[in-house]
Structures are given as structure tokens and as C-alpha cells.
N, CA and C atoms as an extended XYZ file, in Angstrom:
528
Properties=species:S:1:pos:R:3:atomname:S:1:resname:S:1:resid:I:1 pbc="F F F"
N       103.955       59.445       62.896 N   MET     1
C       105.142       60.206       63.172 CA  MET     1
C       105.248       61.398       62.238 C   MET     1
N       104.799       61.287       61.042 N   THR     2
C       104.841       62.382       60.098 CA  THR     2
C       103.955       63.518       60.580 C   THR     2
N       102.763       63.191       61.117 N   LYS     3
C       101.858       64.231       61.597 CA  LYS     3
C       102.472       65.000       62.762 C   LYS     3
N       103.129       64.299       63.670 N   LEU     4
C       103.753       64.951       64.810 CA  LEU     4
C       104.860       65.908       64.346 C   LEU     4
N       105.640       65.470       63.371 N   PHE     5
C       106.710       66.308       62.849 CA  PHE     5
C       106.162       67.560       62.178 C   PHE     5
N       105.096       67.433       61.399 N   SER     6
C       104.554       68.598       60.703 CA  SER     6
C       103.960       69.603       61.686 C   SER     6
N       103.326       69.146       62.771 N   LEU     7
C       102.812       70.076       63.779 CA  LEU     7
C       103.950       70.792       64.487 C   LEU     7
N       105.023       70.085       64.799 N   SER     8
C       106.178       70.706       65.435 CA  SER     8
C       106.821       71.714       64.500 C   SER     8
N       106.909       71.378       63.233 N   ALA     9
C       107.503       72.285       62.252 CA  ALA     9
C       106.668       73.547       62.112 C   ALA     9
N       105.344       73.399       62.099 N   ILE    10
C       104.462       74.575       61.996 CA  ILE    10
C       104.626       75.460       63.225 C   ILE    10
N       104.672       74.885       64.425 N   ALA    11
C       104.844       75.652       65.648 CA  ALA    11
C       106.177       76.386       65.630 C   ALA    11
N       107.232       75.708       65.169 N   LEU    12
C       108.541       76.328       65.104 CA  LEU    12
C       108.568       77.479       64.099 C   LEU    12
N       107.981       77.303       62.952 N   LEU    13
C       107.939       78.355       61.942 CA  LEU    13
C       107.118       79.549       62.414 C   LEU    13
N       106.006       79.281       63.122 N   THR    14
C       105.158       80.363       63.629 CA  THR    14
C       105.925       81.207       64.637 C   THR    14
N       106.634       80.563       65.563 N   SER    15
C       107.370       81.326       66.563 CA  SER    15
C       108.520       82.096       65.932 C   SER    15
N       109.154       81.548       64.931 N   LEU    16
C       110.227       82.270       64.248 CA  LEU    16
C       109.697       83.477       63.489 C   LEU    16
N       108.545       83.342       62.872 N   SER    17
C       107.995       84.465       62.106 CA  SER    17
C       107.516       85.570       63.037 C   SER    17
N       107.025       85.223       64.240 N   THR    18
C       106.607       86.236       65.207 CA  THR    18
C       107.812       87.041       65.670 C   THR    18
N       108.902       86.380       65.974 N   ALA    19
C       110.108       87.063       66.430 CA  ALA    19
C       110.684       87.935       65.320 C   ALA    19
N       110.553       87.509       64.097 N   ALA    20
C       111.131       88.246       62.982 CA  ALA    20
C       110.324       89.493       62.629 C   ALA    20
N       109.082       89.613       63.125 N   THR    21
C       108.257       90.764       62.768 CA  THR    21
C       108.369       91.909       63.766 C   THR    21
N       109.295       91.857       64.729 N   ALA    22
C       109.456       92.953       65.672 CA  ALA    22
C       109.772       94.225       64.900 C   ALA    22
N       109.196       95.354       65.368 N   ALA    23
C       109.371       96.604       64.639 CA  ALA    23
C       109.770       97.712       65.601 C   ALA    23
N       110.161       98.833       65.072 N   SER    24
C       110.469       99.996       65.896 CA  SER    24
C       109.717      101.196       65.331 C   SER    24
N       109.551      102.175       66.188 N   LEU    25
C       108.870      103.397       65.788 CA  LEU    25
C       109.866      104.531       65.953 C   LEU    25
N       110.144      105.246       64.908 N   ASP    26
C       111.084      106.355       64.950 CA  ASP    26
C       110.297      107.642       64.719 C   ASP    26
N       110.166      108.439       65.771 N   VAL    27
C       109.378      109.667       65.694 CA  VAL    27
C       110.325      110.854       65.744 C   VAL    27
N       110.136      111.791       64.844 N   HIS    28
C       110.911      113.033       64.843 CA  HIS    28
C       109.953      114.142       65.264 C   HIS    28
N       110.020      114.523       66.543 N   GLY    29
C       109.118      115.530       67.077 CA  GLY    29
C       108.425      115.004       68.326 C   GLY    29
N       107.455      115.774       68.813 N   ASP    30
C       106.719      115.412       70.024 CA  ASP    30
C       105.735      114.287       69.765 C   ASP    30
N       105.439      113.511       70.824 N   ILE    31
C       104.350      112.537       70.781 CA  ILE    31
C       103.247      113.113       71.659 C   ILE    31
N       102.063      113.241       71.091 N   LYS    32
C       100.943      113.861       71.799 CA  LYS    32
C        99.772      112.898       71.888 C   LYS    32
N        99.006      113.046       72.964 N   ILE    33
C        97.744      112.324       73.132 CA  ILE    33
C        96.686      113.371       73.412 C   ILE    33
N        95.649      113.394       72.588 N   ASN    34
C        94.590      114.401       72.698 CA  ASN    34
C        95.163      115.816       72.720 C   ASN    34
N        96.199      116.063       71.931 N   GLY    35
C        96.783      117.391       71.820 CA  GLY    35
C        97.758      117.744       72.926 C   GLY    35
N        97.955      116.867       73.900 N   LYS    36
C        98.852      117.148       75.016 CA  LYS    36
C       100.138      116.348       74.831 C   LYS    36
N       101.285      117.034       74.879 N   THR    37
C       102.573      116.369       74.697 CA  THR    37
C       102.847      115.446       75.870 C   THR    37
N       103.129      114.164       75.569 N   VAL    38
C       103.477      113.200       76.605 CA  VAL    38
C       104.959      112.831       76.533 C   VAL    38
N       105.558      112.935       75.359 N   ILE    39
C       107.000      112.747       75.170 CA  ILE    39
C       107.460      113.847       74.217 C   ILE    39
N       108.457      114.640       74.662 N   ASP    40
C       108.907      115.731       73.798 CA  ASP    40
C       109.875      115.218       72.735 C   ASP    40
N       110.316      116.108       71.843 N   ALA    41
C       111.175      115.743       70.715 CA  ALA    41
C       112.524      115.186       71.156 C   ALA    41
N       112.939      115.460       72.400 N   LYS    42
C       114.214      114.949       72.903 CA  LYS    42
C       114.057      113.602       73.615 C   LYS    42
N       112.821      113.090       73.705 N   GLY    43
C       112.585      111.800       74.360 CA  GLY    43
C       112.265      111.903       75.833 C   GLY    43
N       112.081      113.118       76.356 N   ASN    44
C       111.743      113.306       77.767 CA  ASN    44
C       110.256      113.074       77.987 C   ASN    44
N       109.922      112.272       78.994 N   VAL    45
C       108.523      112.050       79.336 CA  VAL    45
C       108.023      113.293       80.054 C   VAL    45
N       106.920      113.836       79.594 N   ILE    46
C       106.336      115.044       80.176 CA  ILE    46
C       105.185      114.603       81.082 C   ILE    46
N       105.270      114.952       82.361 N   GLN    47
C       104.250      114.551       83.317 CA  GLN    47
C       103.649      115.778       83.979 C   GLN    47
N       102.360      115.690       84.277 N   ASP    48
C       101.696      116.737       85.035 CA  ASP    48
C       102.166      116.608       86.481 C   ASP    48
N       102.825      117.620       86.987 N   GLN    49
C       103.349      117.574       88.348 CA  GLN    49
C       102.579      118.483       89.297 C   GLN    49
N       101.394      118.935       88.889 N   SER    50
C       100.631      119.856       89.726 CA  SER    50
C       100.159      119.209       91.021 C   SER    50
N       100.099      117.882       91.077 N   HIS    51
C        99.648      117.193       92.279 CA  HIS    51
C       100.805      116.794       93.189 C   HIS    51
N       102.038      117.126       92.806 N   LEU    52
C       103.202      116.764       93.607 CA  LEU    52
C       103.617      117.930       94.488 C   LEU    52
N       104.194      117.602       95.640 N   ILE    53
C       104.694      118.633       96.546 CA  ILE    53
C       106.176      118.393       96.793 C   ILE    53
N       106.862      119.431       97.187 N   ASN    54
C       108.260      119.338       97.555 CA  ASN    54
C       108.314      119.236       99.074 C   ASN    54
N       108.694      118.068       99.588 N   ILE    55
C       108.717      117.823      101.029 CA  ILE    55
C       109.590      118.862      101.741 C   ILE    55
N       110.680      119.297      101.112 N   ASP    56
C       111.554      120.280      101.737 CA  ASP    56
C       110.840      121.592      102.039 C   ASP    56
N       109.787      121.900      101.301 N   ASP    57
C       109.060      123.152      101.549 CA  ASP    57
C       108.554      123.234      102.982 C   ASP    57
N       108.148      122.111      103.559 N   TYR    58
C       107.670      122.204      104.934 CA  TYR    58
C       108.468      121.384      105.923 C   TYR    58
N       109.268      120.439      105.487 N   ALA    59
C       110.099      119.676      106.422 CA  ALA    59
C       111.324      120.486      106.843 C   ALA    59
N       111.842      121.311      105.963 N   ASN    60
C       113.025      122.119      106.258 CA  ASN    60
C       112.703      123.597      106.049 C   ASN    60
N       111.627      124.030      106.642 N   ALA    61
C       111.172      125.395      106.417 CA  ALA    61
C       112.100      126.414      107.081 C   ALA    61
N       112.170      127.551      106.486 N   ALA    62
C       112.968      128.660      107.015 CA  ALA    62
C       112.161      129.399      108.069 C   ALA    62
N       112.838      130.135      108.961 N   PRO    63
C       112.130      130.919      109.974 CA  PRO    63
C       111.127      131.891      109.353 C   PRO    63
N       110.025      132.099      110.050 N   ASN    64
C       108.968      133.037      109.667 CA  ASN    64
C       108.394      132.750      108.285 C   ASN    64
N       108.394      131.521      107.892 N   ARG    65
C       107.910      131.145      106.564 CA  ARG    65
C       106.460      130.669      106.639 C   ARG    65
N       105.733      130.898      105.568 N   VAL    66
C       104.382      130.368      105.419 CA  VAL    66
C       104.391      129.519      104.153 C   VAL    66
N       104.017      128.241      104.296 N   VAL    67
C       103.985      127.322      103.161 CA  VAL    67
C       102.539      126.962      102.884 C   VAL    67
N       102.114      127.113      101.642 N   THR    68
C       100.751      126.780      101.241 CA  THR    68
C       100.800      125.668      100.207 C   THR    68
N       100.040      124.619      100.454 N   LEU    69
C        99.944      123.484       99.540 CA  LEU    69
C        98.509      123.385       99.055 C   LEU    69
N        98.315      123.297       97.751 N   ALA    70
C        96.976      123.175       97.183 CA  ALA    70
C        96.789      121.758       96.659 C   ALA    70
N        95.721      121.112       97.066 N   ALA    71
C        95.405      119.773       96.586 CA  ALA    71
C        94.730      119.879       95.224 C   ALA    71
N        94.827      118.815       94.418 N   PRO    72
C        94.092      118.840       93.149 CA  PRO    72
C        92.594      118.993       93.418 C   PRO    72
N        91.882      119.584       92.476 N   VAL    73
C        90.441      119.760       92.623 CA  VAL    73
C        89.801      118.391       92.782 C   VAL    73
N        88.976      118.231       93.825 N   GLY    74
C        88.324      116.953       94.095 CA  GLY    74
C        87.215      116.656       93.095 C   GLY    74
N        86.734      115.420       93.138 N   GLU    75
C        85.647      115.014       92.236 CA  GLU    75
C        84.402      115.863       92.451 C   GLU    75
N        84.245      116.377       93.682 N   ASN    76
C        83.093      117.218       94.004 CA  ASN    76
C        83.325      118.683       93.624 C   ASN    76
N        84.486      118.980       93.032 N   GLY    77
C        84.786      120.342       92.608 CA  GLY    77
C        85.370      121.220       93.697 C   GLY    77
N        85.568      120.676       94.888 N   ILE    78
C        86.091      121.454       96.011 CA  ILE    78
C        87.612      121.523       95.942 C   ILE    78
N        88.148      122.714       96.207 N   VAL    79
C        89.586      122.926       96.237 CA  VAL    79
C        90.019      123.003       97.697 C   VAL    79
N        90.903      122.091       98.115 N   SER    80
C        91.440      122.100       99.478 CA  SER    80
C        92.837      122.697       99.459 C   SER    80
N        93.097      123.581      100.428 N   THR    81
C        94.390      124.227      100.555 CA  THR    81
C        94.855      124.077      101.995 C   THR    81
N        96.150      123.838      102.174 N   TYR    82
C        96.732      123.647      103.495 CA  TYR    82
C        97.826      124.689      103.685 C   TYR    82
N        97.831      125.320      104.855 N   LYS    83
C        98.796      126.379      105.121 CA  LYS    83
C        99.521      126.073      106.426 C   LYS    83
N       100.868      126.044      106.378 N   MET    84
C       101.690      125.831      107.554 CA  MET    84
C       102.472      127.113      107.828 C   MET    84
N       102.470      127.551      109.087 N   THR    85
C       103.148      128.782      109.474 CA  THR    85
C       104.244      128.435      110.476 C   THR    85
N       105.425      129.008      110.263 N   TYR    86
C       106.597      128.705      111.080 CA  TYR    86
C       107.028      129.928      111.868 C   TYR    86
N       107.576      129.692      113.073 N   ASP    87
C       108.008      130.799      113.929 CA  ASP    87
C       109.424      131.252      113.566 C   ASP    87
N       109.983      132.151      114.388 N   GLU    88
C       111.314      132.717      114.103 CA  GLU    88
C       112.440      131.687      114.184 C   GLU    88
N       112.179      130.504      114.754 N   THR    89
C       113.208      129.451      114.813 CA  THR    89
C       113.042      128.426      113.689 C   THR    89
N       111.979      128.545      112.890 N   GLY    90
C       111.728      127.589      111.811 CA  GLY    90
C       110.885      126.407      112.244 C   GLY    90
N       110.298      126.485      113.447 N   ARG    91
C       109.441      125.400      113.936 CA  ARG    91
C       107.976      125.747      113.638 C   ARG    91
N       107.249      124.761      113.121 N   GLU    92
C       105.855      124.981      112.782 CA  GLU    92
C       105.047      125.259      114.055 C   GLU    92
N       104.219      126.300      114.013 N   TYR    93
C       103.379      126.593      115.163 CA  TYR    93
C       101.896      126.695      114.801 C   TYR    93
N       101.576      126.664      113.509 N   LYS    94
C       100.174      126.752      113.123 CA  LYS    94
C        99.958      125.995      111.819 C   LYS    94
N        98.835      125.282      111.759 N   GLN    95
C        98.471      124.558      110.555 CA  GLN    95
C        96.985      124.828      110.289 C   GLN    95
N        96.661      125.127      109.030 N   GLU    96
C        95.278      125.452      108.681 CA  GLU    96
C        94.859      124.691      107.432 C   GLU    96
N        93.577      124.362      107.376 N   GLU    97
C        93.011      123.727      106.184 CA  GLU    97
C        91.836      124.569      105.708 C   GLU    97
N        91.833      124.838      104.401 N   PHE    98
C        90.776      125.631      103.791 CA  PHE    98
C        90.054      124.776      102.756 C   PHE    98
N        88.751      124.924      102.677 N   SER    99
C        87.944      124.251      101.664 CA  SER    99
C        87.241      125.342      100.875 C   SER    99
N        87.594      125.463       99.593 N   ASP   100
C        87.097      126.568       98.762 CA  ASP   100
C        87.297      127.909       99.454 C   ASP   100
N        88.513      128.133       99.951 N   SER   101
C        88.952      129.375      100.606 CA  SER   101
C        88.304      129.624      101.958 C   SER   101
N        87.494      128.702      102.484 N   LYS   102
C        86.878      128.855      103.803 CA  LYS   102
C        87.676      128.031      104.812 C   LYS   102
N        88.086      128.669      105.919 N   LEU   103
C        88.809      127.967      106.966 CA  LEU   103
C        87.894      126.911      107.582 C   LEU   103
N        88.338      125.644      107.551 N   VAL   104
C        87.516      124.563      108.101 CA  VAL   104
C        88.181      123.880      109.287 C   VAL   104
N        89.499      124.048      109.425 N   TRP   105
C        90.208      123.404      110.536 CA  TRP   105
C        91.536      124.108      110.754 C   TRP   105
N        91.945      124.230      112.014 N   SER   106
C        93.270      124.767      112.307 CA  SER   106
C        93.748      124.251      113.651 C   SER   106
N        95.056      124.197      113.803 N   THR   107
C        95.691      123.840      115.071 CA  THR   107
C        96.834      124.808      115.298 C   THR   107
N        96.941      125.289      116.535 N   THR   108
C        98.025      126.177      116.929 CA  THR   108
C        98.719      125.559      118.132 C   THR   108
N       100.062      125.518      118.092 N   TRP   109
C       100.844      124.989      119.201 CA  TRP   109
C       101.529      126.137      119.910 C   TRP   109
N       101.548      126.081      121.243 N   GLU   110
C       102.235      127.109      122.026 CA  GLU   110
C       102.717      126.502      123.342 C   GLU   110
N       103.473      127.271      124.094 N   ASN   111
C       104.015      126.835      125.389 CA  ASN   111
C       104.712      125.482      125.281 C   ASN   111
N       105.539      125.319      124.273 N   ARG   112
C       106.258      124.056      124.087 CA  ARG   112
C       107.424      123.968      125.064 C   ARG   112
N       107.589      122.786      125.634 N   THR   113
C       108.722      122.531      126.518 CA  THR   113
C       109.427      121.260      126.053 C   THR   113
N       110.691      121.125      126.469 N   THR   114
C       111.430      119.924      126.090 CA  THR   114
C       111.568      118.938      127.242 C   THR   114
N       111.492      119.403      128.497 N   THR   115
C       111.572      118.510      129.646 CA  THR   115
C       110.479      118.884      130.622 C   THR   115
N       109.363      118.217      130.633 N   PRO   116
C       108.993      117.135      129.735 CA  PRO   116
C       108.604      117.695      128.357 C   PRO   116
N       108.624      116.819      127.371 N   LEU   117
C       108.213      117.206      126.021 CA  LEU   117
C       106.707      117.431      126.072 C   LEU   117
N       106.302      118.691      125.990 N   ALA   118
C       104.888      119.013      126.158 CA  ALA   118
C       104.540      120.248      125.339 C   ALA   118
N       103.234      120.472      125.180 N   GLN   119
C       102.753      121.624      124.440 CA  GLN   119
C       101.298      121.882      124.782 C   GLN   119
N       100.896      123.109      124.556 N   LYS   120
C        99.482      123.466      124.619 CA  LYS   120
C        99.021      123.555      123.174 C   LYS   120
N        97.916      122.902      122.859 N   ARG   121
C        97.442      122.822      121.473 CA  ARG   121
C        95.984      123.258      121.435 C   ARG   121
N        95.684      124.203      120.548 N   THR   122
C        94.306      124.665      120.370 CA  THR   122
C        93.858      124.304      118.961 C   THR   122
N        92.738      123.601      118.878 N   THR   123
C        92.197      123.160      117.597 CA  THR   123
C        90.854      123.832      117.366 C   THR   123
N        90.676      124.352      116.164 N   LEU   124
C        89.431      124.996      115.761 CA  LEU   124
C        88.881      124.238      114.562 C   LEU   124
N        87.619      123.850      114.639 N   SER   125
C        86.995      123.120      113.539 CA  SER   125
C        85.721      123.816      113.102 C   SER   125
N        85.596      124.047      111.797 N   HIS   126
C        84.397      124.657      111.212 CA  HIS   126
C        83.637      123.653      110.361 C   HIS   126
N        83.901      122.362      110.528 N   TRP   127
C        83.261      121.370      109.670 CA  TRP   127
C        81.758      121.320      109.899 C   TRP   127
N        81.306      121.529      111.114 N   GLY   128
C        79.875      121.511      111.396 CA  GLY   128
C        79.262      122.884      111.212 C   GLY   128
N        78.045      123.035      111.721 N   GLU   129
C        77.376      124.333      111.605 CA  GLU   129
C        78.015      125.375      112.509 C   GLU   129
N        78.404      124.955      113.719 N   ASN   130
C        79.016      125.880      114.664 CA  ASN   130
C        80.493      125.540      114.838 C   ASN   130
N        81.359      126.552      114.851 N   PRO   131
C        82.772      126.260      115.069 CA  PRO   131
C        83.000      125.676      116.461 C   PRO   131
N        83.954      124.751      116.562 N   ILE   132
C        84.282      124.117      117.832 CA  ILE   132
C        85.745      124.414      118.123 C   ILE   132
N        86.014      124.920      119.335 N   THR   133
C        87.378      125.197      119.756 CA  THR   133
C        87.685      124.345      120.970 C   THR   133
N        88.821      123.635      120.924 N   THR   134
C        89.249      122.803      122.041 CA  THR   134
C        90.720      123.079      122.300 C   THR   134
N        91.063      123.282      123.578 N   THR   135
C        92.446      123.488      123.977 CA  THR   135
C        92.892      122.290      124.802 C   THR   135
N        94.043      121.742      124.431 N   TYR   136
C        94.583      120.559      125.084 CA  TYR   136
C        95.938      120.882      125.714 C   TYR   136
N        96.315      120.106      126.731 N   GLN   137
C        97.691      120.082      127.221 CA  GLN   137
C        98.213      118.696      126.878 C   GLN   137
N        99.192      118.632      125.981 N   ASP   138
C        99.758      117.367      125.521 CA  ASP   138
C       101.097      117.125      126.201 C   ASP   138
N       101.352      115.869      126.545 N   GLU   139
C       102.655      115.495      127.087 CA  GLU   139
C       103.103      114.187      126.450 C   GLU   139
N       104.354      114.162      126.012 N   PHE   140
C       104.926      112.992      125.347 CA  PHE   140
C       106.049      112.445      126.214 C   PHE   140
N       106.016      111.152      126.490 N   THR   141
C       107.105      110.487      127.191 CA  THR   141
C       107.688      109.486      126.214 C   THR   141
N       108.902      109.724      125.775 N   THR   142
C       109.514      108.827      124.797 CA  THR   142
C       109.907      107.539      125.494 C   THR   142
N       109.425      106.425      124.961 N   SER   143
C       109.750      105.140      125.562 CA  SER   143
C       110.756      104.362      124.728 C   SER   143
N       111.035      104.812      123.534 N   SER   144
C       112.077      104.194      122.715 CA  SER   144
C       112.577      105.229      121.721 C   SER   144
N       113.733      104.974      121.173 N   SER   145
C       114.250      105.869      120.140 CA  SER   145
C       114.130      105.166      118.799 C   SER   145
N       114.383      105.915      117.728 N   TYR   146
C       114.358      105.283      116.408 CA  TYR   146
C       115.533      104.321      116.299 C   TYR   146
N       115.310      103.096      115.837 N   PRO   147
C       116.419      102.160      115.669 CA  PRO   147
C       117.221      102.502      114.417 C   PRO   147
N       118.449      101.977      114.335 N   LEU   148
C       119.200      102.110      113.091 CA  LEU   148
C       118.452      101.337      112.027 C   LEU   148
N       118.372      101.876      110.847 N   ALA   149
C       117.593      101.217      109.797 CA  ALA   149
C       118.257      101.429      108.453 C   ALA   149
N       118.003      100.508      107.574 N   GLN   150
C       118.504      100.597      106.210 CA  GLN   150
C       117.533      101.445      105.394 C   GLN   150
N       118.041      102.229      104.447 N   ILE   151
C       117.188      103.040      103.583 CA  ILE   151
C       116.174      102.128      102.899 C   ILE   151
N       114.924      102.540      102.897 N   GLY   152
C       113.871      101.782      102.236 CA  GLY   152
C       113.194      100.763      103.139 C   GLY   152
N       113.678      100.613      104.376 N   VAL   153
C       113.079       99.672      105.311 CA  VAL   153
C       112.285      100.466      106.338 C   VAL   153
N       111.062      100.045      106.593 N   SER   154
C       110.215      100.749      107.565 CA  SER   154
C       110.768      100.589      108.973 C   SER   154
N       110.567      101.611      109.779 N   MET   155
C       110.970      101.545      111.181 CA  MET   155
C       109.936      102.288      112.001 C   MET   155
N       109.986      102.113      113.291 N   THR   156
C       109.016      102.770      114.148 CA  THR   156
C       109.636      103.045      115.504 C   THR   156
N       108.980      103.849      116.265 N   ARG   157
C       109.349      104.088      117.651 CA  ARG   157
C       108.058      104.127      118.451 C   ARG   157
N       108.166      103.995      119.730 N   ALA   158
C       106.978      104.004      120.577 CA  ALA   158
C       107.078      105.163      121.557 C   ALA   158
N       105.995      105.887      121.714 N   ASP   159
C       105.927      106.997      122.658 CA  ASP   159
C       104.690      106.826      123.518 C   ASP   159
N       104.778      107.347      124.708 N   ILE   160
C       103.595      107.419      125.569 CA  ILE   160
C       103.103      108.856      125.460 C   ILE   160
N       101.824      109.013      125.185 N   TYR   161
C       101.251      110.325      124.906 CA  TYR   161
C       100.009      110.508      125.767 C   TYR   161
N        99.932      111.609      126.468 N   THR   162
C        98.713      111.944      127.205 CA  THR   162
C        98.250      113.318      126.758 C   THR   162
N        96.945      113.491      126.721 N   SER   163
C        96.362      114.750      126.299 CA  SER   163
C        95.191      115.062      127.212 C   SER   163
N        95.238      116.223      127.835 N   GLU   164
C        94.184      116.634      128.746 CA  GLU   164
C        93.433      117.816      128.135 C   GLU   164
N        92.114      117.749      128.126 N   VAL   165
C        91.297      118.851      127.622 CA  VAL   165
C        91.286      119.948      128.685 C   VAL   165
N        91.753      121.134      128.326 N   LEU   166
C        91.755      122.269      129.242 CA  LEU   166
C        90.481      123.095      129.123 C   LEU   166
N        90.005      123.251      127.887 N   ALA   167
C        88.783      124.035      127.643 CA  ALA   167
C        88.200      123.602      126.316 C   ALA   167
N        86.850      123.591      126.229 N   THR   168
C        86.219      123.238      124.964 CA  THR   168
C        84.765      123.672      124.953 C   THR   168
N        84.239      123.842      123.744 N   ASP   169
C        82.800      124.020      123.594 CA  ASP   169
C        82.217      122.807      122.862 C   ASP   169
N        82.966      121.705      122.857 N   ASP   170
C        82.522      120.449      122.262 CA  ASP   170
C        82.115      119.487      123.390 C   ASP   170
N        80.836      119.149      123.491 N   PRO   171
C        80.396      118.274      124.591 CA  PRO   171
C        80.943      116.846      124.487 C   PRO   171
N        81.477      116.470      123.308 N   GLU   172
C        81.985      115.113      123.142 CA  GLU   172
C        83.500      115.021      123.255 C   GLU   172
N        84.189      116.127      123.543 N   ALA   173
C        85.651      116.104      123.659 CA  ALA   173
C        86.048      115.321      124.901 C   ALA   173
N        87.166      114.606      124.780 N   GLN   174
C        87.639      113.821      125.924 CA  GLN   174
C        89.167      113.813      125.975 C   GLN   174
N        89.693      113.554      127.146 N   SER   175
C        91.146      113.451      127.338 CA  SER   175
C        91.583      112.053      126.991 C   SER   175
N        92.868      111.929      126.611 N   TRP   176
C        93.431      110.607      126.308 CA  TRP   176
C        94.542      110.310      127.274 C   TRP   176
């Protein structure tokens, strides 16, 4: 019984001494890692925000606006840039992707209608050796609306979508 008591006493003393050694760090000035400030003198965390975008820049775009988003430099050293162009009503009508300033993909929407919800869409791709241009006639039939949802909960809607190829120089293009 004495041995059991001494082991319990040692365990109790060890846990008490661990709790008693808690410490604090009081820094007057910036905290830096490799010369880069990560917490300023006021306690604000400093973060690199170059990879963040402001959704309002393109979700709530103003008429005749052009929004350009630059992606962080990839591991391969390539810089990707995305450009959205809006018409006089503030609706996006053109989207382009550039790789190291070279246009590699674009889509233009025109002849949009609301009844039926339809559009003519022309896509240009420079990913291969020869550019490929395909023009589609898209039609959307809404089969459900967005349900009421609580913030932070995922929701979905279902649409019926058909797309007919009107013209192309891509032998593998097909209608859906």
C-alpha cells in the first residue's frame, strides 16, 4: 500500500508542477519570421492576401466594366489571368483566360433570351496547336427553383439544359 501511495503522490506532484510552469510571452514590437512581419506591434495578424479575390468585383459588376483576376504564379512558373467583360446592363458577356499573357480560352455570349432562357455561345480554345472555335445554341428549362435555405447550408436546384453545336472546326465537338 505504501508503494501505491508514493506512485500516486509522484503523479499528482508531476501534474501540479506542469500546470504551475505555464508561461506567457510579452513582445513589444513586431513578430517576424524570416524577416517578414506575421504579427504587427498592435497584435494584428498580417496575412498575404495576394491570392484572395473580392467576389463583389465580378458578382456585382458595374455596366461596361472589365474585371481582371490574376492567379498566384503556379509551380511551373506560369501566370494565369482571367478577364471578365460586362455589357451596358452589367451582365457578363465575355470571359477570357490568359497563360503568360497568351489567350488560351475564351467564351462570348450573345443573343440571350429569357423566354425560353437561351443564348448563343462561342468558345475559342488555344490550348492545342491550332485554335478551335465552336458556336453553340444553349437552352435552359428550369425544372425547380432554389429552395429556402439556412445560411451555411448547401442547396441546389435542377435545370434541364440542351446545347446544340451550330458551327465548329473541332471534329470531336458534340451536342448535349
